[in-house]
PDB file of C-alpha atoms in Angstrom:
ATOM      1  CA  MET D   1      -0.001  -0.006  -0.014  1.00 32.00           C
ATOM      2  CA  LEU D   2       1.322   3.424  -0.897  1.00 45.00           C
ATOM      3  CA  PRO D   3       1.568   5.835   2.030  1.00 54.00           C
ATOM      4  CA  TYR D   4      -0.953   8.472   1.053  1.00 67.00           C
ATOM      5  CA  GLY D   5      -2.442  10.924   3.500  1.00 68.00           C
ATOM      6  CA  ASP D   6      -4.175   8.150   5.425  1.00 74.00           C
ATOM      7  CA  GLY D   7      -0.793   6.798   6.544  1.00 75.00           C
ATOM      8  CA  MET D   8      -0.790   9.410   9.279  1.00 77.00           C
ATOM      9  CA  CYS D   9      -4.360   8.470  10.153  1.00 74.00           C
ATOM     10  CA  GLN D  10      -3.316   4.825  10.604  1.00 78.00           C
ATOM     11  CA  ASP D  11      -0.288   5.789  12.683  1.00 78.00           C
ATOM     12  CA  VAL D  12      -2.437   7.938  14.980  1.00 75.00           C
ATOM     13  CA  GLU D  13      -5.131   5.247  15.367  1.00 76.00           C
ATOM     14  CA  CYS D  14      -2.607   2.521  16.256  1.00 79.00           C
ATOM     15  CA  ARG D  15      -0.289   4.900  18.166  1.00 78.00           C
ATOM     16  CA  PHE D  16       2.535   3.606  16.008  1.00 79.00           C
ATOM     17  CA  TYR D  17       4.108   7.045  15.833  1.00 77.00           C
ATOM     18  CA  GLN D  18       4.961   7.007  19.536  1.00 78.00           C
ATOM     19  CA  SER D  19       7.320   4.041  19.241  1.00 79.00           C
ATOM     20  CA  LEU D  20       9.079   5.601  16.242  1.00 77.00           C
ATOM     21  CA  ILE D  21       9.502   9.009  17.844  1.00 81.00           C
ATOM     22  CA  ILE D  22      11.008   7.435  20.985  1.00 81.00           C
ATOM     23  CA  ARG D  23      13.852   6.122  18.820  1.00 81.00           C
ATOM     24  CA  GLY D  24      14.396   9.388  16.972  1.00 80.00           C
ATOM     25  CA  LYS D  25      13.263  12.983  16.772  1.00 85.00           C
ATOM     26  CA  THR D  26       9.738  14.157  16.057  1.00 86.00           C
ATOM     27  CA  LEU D  27      10.953  16.289  13.191  1.00 89.00           C
ATOM     28  CA  TYR D  28      12.674  13.329  11.505  1.00 89.00           C
ATOM     29  CA  TYR D  29       9.493  11.256  11.752  1.00 88.00           C
ATOM     30  CA  VAL D  30       7.314  14.035  10.327  1.00 89.00           C
ATOM     31  CA  LEU D  31       9.763  14.857   7.547  1.00 92.00           C
ATOM     32  CA  SER D  32      10.051  11.201   6.531  1.00 89.00           C
ATOM     33  CA  LYS D  33       6.248  10.870   6.492  1.00 88.00           C
ATOM     34  CA  ALA D  34       5.888  14.121   4.541  1.00 90.00           C
ATOM     35  CA  PHE D  35       8.444  13.085   1.926  1.00 92.00           C
ATOM     36  CA  THR D  36       6.940   9.612   1.435  1.00 90.00           C
ATOM     37  CA  ILE D  37       3.413  11.020   1.150  1.00 89.00           C
ATOM     38  CA  PHE D  38       4.516  13.695  -1.325  1.00 91.00           C
ATOM     39  CA  LEU D  39       6.704  11.410  -3.420  1.00 91.00           C
ATOM     40  CA  SER D  40       4.318   8.462  -3.532  1.00 89.00           C
ATOM     41  CA  SER D  41       1.329  10.636  -4.419  1.00 87.00           C
ATOM     42  CA  GLY D  42       3.351  12.446  -7.059  1.00 88.00           C
ATOM     43  CA  MET D  43       4.791   9.296  -8.576  1.00 91.00           C
ATOM     44  CA  VAL D  44       1.378   7.743  -8.931  1.00 89.00           C
ATOM     45  CA  MET D  45       0.307  10.742 -10.991  1.00 88.00           C
ATOM     46  CA  VAL D  46       3.494  10.836 -13.080  1.00 90.00           C
ATOM     47  CA  LEU D  47       3.469   7.132 -13.859  1.00 91.00           C
ATOM     48  CA  GLY D  48      -0.271   7.176 -14.522  1.00 90.00           C
ATOM     49  CA  THR D  49       0.085  10.043 -16.993  1.00 88.00           C
ATOM     50  CA  VAL D  50       3.047   8.504 -18.807  1.00 88.00           C
ATOM     51  CA  PHE D  51       1.450   5.063 -19.041  1.00 90.00           C
ATOM     52  CA  TYR D  52      -1.850   6.554 -20.205  1.00 89.00           C
ATOM     53  CA  ILE D  53      -0.132   8.404 -23.048  1.00 85.00           C
ATOM     54  CA  LEU D  54       1.903   5.324 -23.956  1.00 86.00           C
ATOM     55  CA  ILE D  55      -1.227   3.176 -24.115  1.00 88.00           C
ATOM     56  CA  ILE D  56      -2.922   5.750 -26.317  1.00 84.00           C
ATOM     57  CA  ARG D  57       0.125   5.829 -28.621  1.00 80.00           C
ATOM     58  CA  ILE D  58       0.187   2.027 -28.854  1.00 85.00           C
ATOM     59  CA  GLN D  59      -3.540   1.825 -29.483  1.00 83.00           C
ATOM     60  CA  TYR D  60      -3.674   4.728 -31.972  1.00 79.00           C
ATOM     61  CA  PRO D  61      -0.197   4.994 -33.538  1.00 75.00           C
ATOM     62  CA  GLU D  62      -1.387   7.192 -36.408  1.00 72.00           C
ATOM     63  CA  ALA D  63      -2.802   9.900 -34.120  1.00 66.00           C
ATOM     64  CA  PRO D  64      -0.773  13.133 -34.155  1.00 68.00           C
ATOM     65  CA  TRP D  65       1.136  14.095 -31.016  1.00 64.00           C
ATOM     66  CA  SER D  66      -0.188  17.627 -31.067  1.00 61.00           C
ATOM     67  CA  ALA D  67      -3.440  18.846 -32.466  1.00 59.00           C
ATOM     68  CA  GLY D  68      -4.068  22.537 -32.934  1.00 61.00           C
ATOM     69  CA  THR D  69      -2.057  25.334 -31.449  1.00 63.00           C
ATOM     70  CA  TYR D  70       0.391  24.958 -28.636  1.00 64.00           C
ATOM     71  CA  GLU D  71       1.922  28.420 -28.597  1.00 65.00           C
ATOM     72  CA  GLY D  72       1.945  29.978 -25.125  1.00 65.00           C
ATOM     73  CA  MET D  73       1.470  26.657 -23.334  1.00 71.00           C
ATOM     74  CA  ALA D  74       3.885  25.573 -20.678  1.00 71.00           C
ATOM     75  CA  PHE D  75       6.874  23.700 -22.134  1.00 75.00           C
ATOM     76  CA  ASP D  76       5.784  24.572 -25.707  1.00 75.00           C
ATOM     77  CA  GLU D  77       9.406  24.609 -26.881  1.00 78.00           C
ATOM     78  CA  PHE D  78       9.582  20.837 -26.328  1.00 78.00           C
ATOM     79  CA  ILE D  79       6.587  20.286 -28.616  1.00 76.00           C
ATOM     80  CA  SER D  80       7.966  22.550 -31.319  1.00 77.00           C
ATOM     81  CA  ASN D  81      11.308  20.664 -31.164  1.00 80.00           C
ATOM     82  CA  GLY D  82       9.556  17.282 -31.396  1.00 77.00           C
ATOM     83  CA  MET D  83      10.512  16.218 -27.863  1.00 81.00           C
ATOM     84  CA  TYR D  84       7.069  14.848 -26.978  1.00 80.00           C
ATOM     85  CA  GLY D  85       8.279  12.398 -24.363  1.00 83.00           C
ATOM     86  CA  VAL D  86      10.002  15.161 -22.376  1.00 85.00           C
ATOM     87  CA  TYR D  87       6.879  17.295 -22.658  1.00 83.00           C
ATOM     88  CA  ILE D  88       4.659  14.495 -21.356  1.00 85.00           C
ATOM     89  CA  LEU D  89       7.076  13.763 -18.494  1.00 87.00           C
ATOM     90  CA  LEU D  90       7.256  17.453 -17.466  1.00 85.00           C
ATOM     91  CA  CYS D  91       3.448  17.829 -17.587  1.00 84.00           C
ATOM     92  CA  GLY D  92       3.152  14.679 -15.517  1.00 87.00           C
ATOM     93  CA  LEU D  93       5.642  16.085 -13.025  1.00 88.00           C
ATOM     94  CA  LYS D  94       3.666  19.314 -12.680  1.00 87.00           C
ATOM     95  CA  MET D  95       0.465  17.399 -12.065  1.00 88.00           C
ATOM     96  CA  GLY D  96       2.345  14.976  -9.762  1.00 89.00           C
ATOM     97  CA  CYS D  97       3.485  17.893  -7.624  1.00 89.00           C
ATOM     98  CA  LEU D  98      -0.112  19.054  -7.287  1.00 88.00           C
ATOM     99  CA  THR D  99      -1.160  15.529  -6.297  1.00 89.00           C
ATOM    100  CA  GLY D 100       1.691  15.413  -3.778  1.00 90.00           C
ATOM    101  CA  ILE D 101       0.595  18.689  -2.179  1.00 90.00           C
ATOM    102  CA  LEU D 102      -2.996  17.439  -2.003  1.00 89.00           C
ATOM    103  CA  GLY D 103      -1.707  14.219  -0.373  1.00 88.00           C
ATOM    104  CA  MET D 104      -0.041  16.430   2.223  1.00 89.00           C
ATOM    105  CA  VAL D 105      -3.378  18.165   2.787  1.00 88.00           C
ATOM    106  CA  GLY D 106      -4.883  14.741   3.480  1.00 86.00           C
ATOM    107  CA  ALA D 107      -2.093  13.996   5.959  1.00 87.00           C
ATOM    108  CA  VAL D 108      -2.656  17.296   7.778  1.00 88.00           C
ATOM    109  CA  VAL D 109      -6.391  16.649   7.975  1.00 86.00           C
ATOM    110  CA  SER D 110      -5.764  13.140   9.322  1.00 84.00           C
ATOM    111  CA  MET D 111      -3.905  14.671  12.248  1.00 83.00           C
ATOM    112  CA  TYR D 112      -7.152  16.332  13.374  1.00 84.00           C
ATOM    113  CA  ILE D 113      -9.881  14.035  12.063  1.00 82.00           C
ATOM    114  CA  ALA D 114      -9.464  10.250  12.305  1.00 74.00           C
ATOM    115  CA  ASN D 115     -12.051   9.559   9.613  1.00 78.00           C
ATOM    116  CA  ARG D 116     -10.497   7.984   6.494  1.00 78.00           C
ATOM    117  CA  LEU D 117     -13.382   9.003   4.241  1.00 81.00           C
ATOM    118  CA  MET D 118     -12.837  12.604   5.237  1.00 80.00           C
ATOM    119  CA  VAL D 119      -9.071  12.240   4.731  1.00 79.00           C
ATOM    120  CA  PHE D 120      -9.617  11.044   1.162  1.00 80.00           C
ATOM    121  CA  SER D 121     -12.307  13.589   0.255  1.00 84.00           C
ATOM    122  CA  LEU D 122     -10.972  16.761   1.870  1.00 84.00           C
ATOM    123  CA  PRO D 123      -7.945  17.250  -0.431  1.00 84.00           C
ATOM    124  CA  ILE D 124     -10.187  17.850  -3.454  1.00 86.00           C
ATOM    125  CA  ILE D 125     -12.419  20.170  -1.441  1.00 89.00           C
ATOM    126  CA  SER D 126      -9.338  22.050  -0.201  1.00 86.00           C
ATOM    127  CA  PHE D 127      -8.099  22.253  -3.807  1.00 87.00           C
ATOM    128  CA  TYR D 128     -11.242  24.179  -4.786  1.00 88.00           C
ATOM    129  CA  MET D 129     -10.969  26.343  -1.670  1.00 88.00           C
ATOM    130  CA  LEU D 130      -7.298  27.131  -2.368  1.00 84.00           C
ATOM    131  CA  ASN D 131      -8.207  28.105  -5.916  1.00 85.00           C
ATOM    132  CA  TRP D 132     -11.034  30.362  -4.720  1.00 88.00           C
ATOM    133  CA  VAL D 133      -8.994  32.094  -2.007  1.00 87.00           C
ATOM    134  CA  SER D 134      -5.903  32.496  -4.186  1.00 84.00           C
ATOM    135  CA  GLN D 135      -7.984  33.947  -7.006  1.00 83.00           C
ATOM    136  CA  ILE D 136      -9.359  36.547  -4.617  1.00 87.00           C
ATOM    137  CA  ILE D 137      -5.892  37.425  -3.252  1.00 86.00           C
ATOM    138  CA  PHE D 138      -3.824  37.172  -6.459  1.00 79.00           C
ATOM    139  CA  MET D 139      -6.513  38.310  -8.884  1.00 78.00           C
ATOM    140  CA  PRO D 140      -5.284  37.129 -12.305  1.00 78.00           C
ATOM    141  CA  TYR D 141      -3.841  33.859 -10.953  1.00 77.00           C
ATOM    142  CA  LYS D 142      -5.143  31.008  -8.868  1.00 81.00           C
ATOM    143  CA  PHE D 143      -3.484  28.089  -7.056  1.00 82.00           C
ATOM    144  CA  TYR D 144      -3.919  25.639  -9.944  1.00 82.00           C
ATOM    145  CA  ASP D 145      -2.091  27.915 -12.384  1.00 81.00           C
ATOM    146  CA  ALA D 146       1.209  26.915 -10.786  1.00 81.00           C
ATOM    147  CA  PHE D 147       0.520  23.300 -11.785  1.00 83.00           C
ATOM    148  CA  ASP D 148      -1.479  23.703 -14.997  1.00 81.00           C
ATOM    149  CA  PRO D 149       0.431  21.996 -17.837  1.00 78.00           C
ATOM    150  CA  LEU D 150      -1.369  24.147 -20.385  1.00 77.00           C
ATOM    151  CA  ARG D 151      -0.572  27.499 -18.815  1.00 77.00           C
ATOM    152  CA  GLU D 152       2.712  29.284 -18.456  1.00 77.00           C
ATOM    153  CA  ILE D 153       3.085  31.890 -15.757  1.00 78.00           C
ATOM    154  CA  GLY D 154       5.465  34.667 -16.676  1.00 74.00           C
ATOM    155  CA  GLU D 155       7.475  35.299 -19.813  1.00 76.00           C
ATOM    156  CA  THR D 156       9.505  32.093 -19.987  1.00 76.00           C
ATOM    157  CA  THR D 157       9.317  28.467 -19.006  1.00 77.00           C
ATOM    158  CA  LEU D 158      12.033  29.054 -16.418  1.00 80.00           C
ATOM    159  CA  ILE D 159       9.990  31.683 -14.576  1.00 82.00           C
ATOM    160  CA  SER D 160       6.957  29.394 -14.664  1.00 79.00           C
ATOM    161  CA  ALA D 161       8.980  26.457 -13.326  1.00 81.00           C
ATOM    162  CA  LEU D 162      10.523  28.568 -10.562  1.00 84.00           C
ATOM    163  CA  PHE D 163       7.081  29.839  -9.544  1.00 84.00           C
ATOM    164  CA  SER D 164       5.784  26.270  -9.397  1.00 84.00           C
ATOM    165  CA  ILE D 165       8.764  25.179  -7.303  1.00 87.00           C
ATOM    166  CA  ALA D 166       8.269  28.103  -4.918  1.00 89.00           C
ATOM    167  CA  VAL D 167       4.590  27.184  -4.430  1.00 87.00           C
ATOM    168  CA  ILE D 168       5.527  23.515  -3.849  1.00 90.00           C
ATOM    169  CA  VAL D 169       8.233  24.319  -1.313  1.00 93.00           C
ATOM    170  CA  CYS D 170       6.033  26.799   0.586  1.00 92.00           C
ATOM    171  CA  CYS D 171       3.086  24.401   0.770  1.00 90.00           C
ATOM    172  CA  PHE D 172       5.362  21.473   1.725  1.00 93.00           C
ATOM    173  CA  PHE D 173       6.990  23.333   4.603  1.00 94.00           C
ATOM    174  CA  ILE D 174       3.737  24.814   5.857  1.00 94.00           C
ATOM    175  CA  PHE D 175       2.021  21.401   5.908  1.00 93.00           C
ATOM    176  CA  THR D 176       5.070  19.736   7.453  1.00 93.00           C
ATOM    177  CA  ALA D 177       5.216  22.372  10.198  1.00 95.00           C
ATOM    178  CA  ILE D 178       1.514  21.863  10.950  1.00 94.00           C
ATOM    179  CA  MET D 179       1.981  18.093  11.126  1.00 90.00           C
ATOM    180  CA  ASN D 180       5.044  18.497  13.397  1.00 91.00           C
ATOM    181  CA  TRP D 181       3.175  20.854  15.709  1.00 93.00           C
ATOM    182  CA  GLN D 182       0.199  18.488  15.950  1.00 90.00           C
ATOM    183  CA  ILE D 183       2.369  15.416  16.649  1.00 87.00           C
ATOM    184  CA  LYS D 184       4.208  17.281  19.406  1.00 87.00           C
ATOM    185  CA  ARG D 185       0.860  18.371  20.859  1.00 88.00           C
ATOM    186  CA  ARG D 186      -0.429  14.782  20.793  1.00 83.00           C
ATOM    187  CA  LEU D 187       2.716  13.555  22.523  1.00 81.00           C
ATOM    188  CA  SER D 188       2.453  16.142  25.260  1.00 82.00           C
ATOM    189  CA  ASP D 189      -1.227  15.287  25.833  1.00 77.00           C
ATOM    190  CA  GLY D 190      -0.387  11.608  26.182  1.00 63.00           C
TER     191      GLY D 190
END
């Protein structure tokens, strides 16, 4: 089983985290959980995207790689140079990062609510809420624009990639800090 956001829920229910934290530091435990949740969620999206495109290419080999215009899309220089595999991998990575962040949201929620159904459904609800709030604060942009494979933020692909990385790092550290604070609070309560 891949350690999605409900991995924290299972650790809290069985009090498995206490025996691990006794052997190490709380921060190490939370960071290892955060990295495994982020990476496993992201890799599922990346591999799913790549395999889906490969299956379509095997099933319909005569279909064109690009239909219509692709100017102004993220990573459009890879399409224009005929590097379709790199383009698909990079789009999968952008969507995988979004999935990893949403997996982290599930982990944070599982620290407060021990209901697995809520842990699995709240990331998508929080995705819509993050879009709504970020669109109000940063008017032309919303949260999803950092991960949208069809949209480039800024003048170049490098600026768009750096913006996406900044959003990922900020969200990762915020959610990791919340998880660390909640684990320490649970340990002090007994």
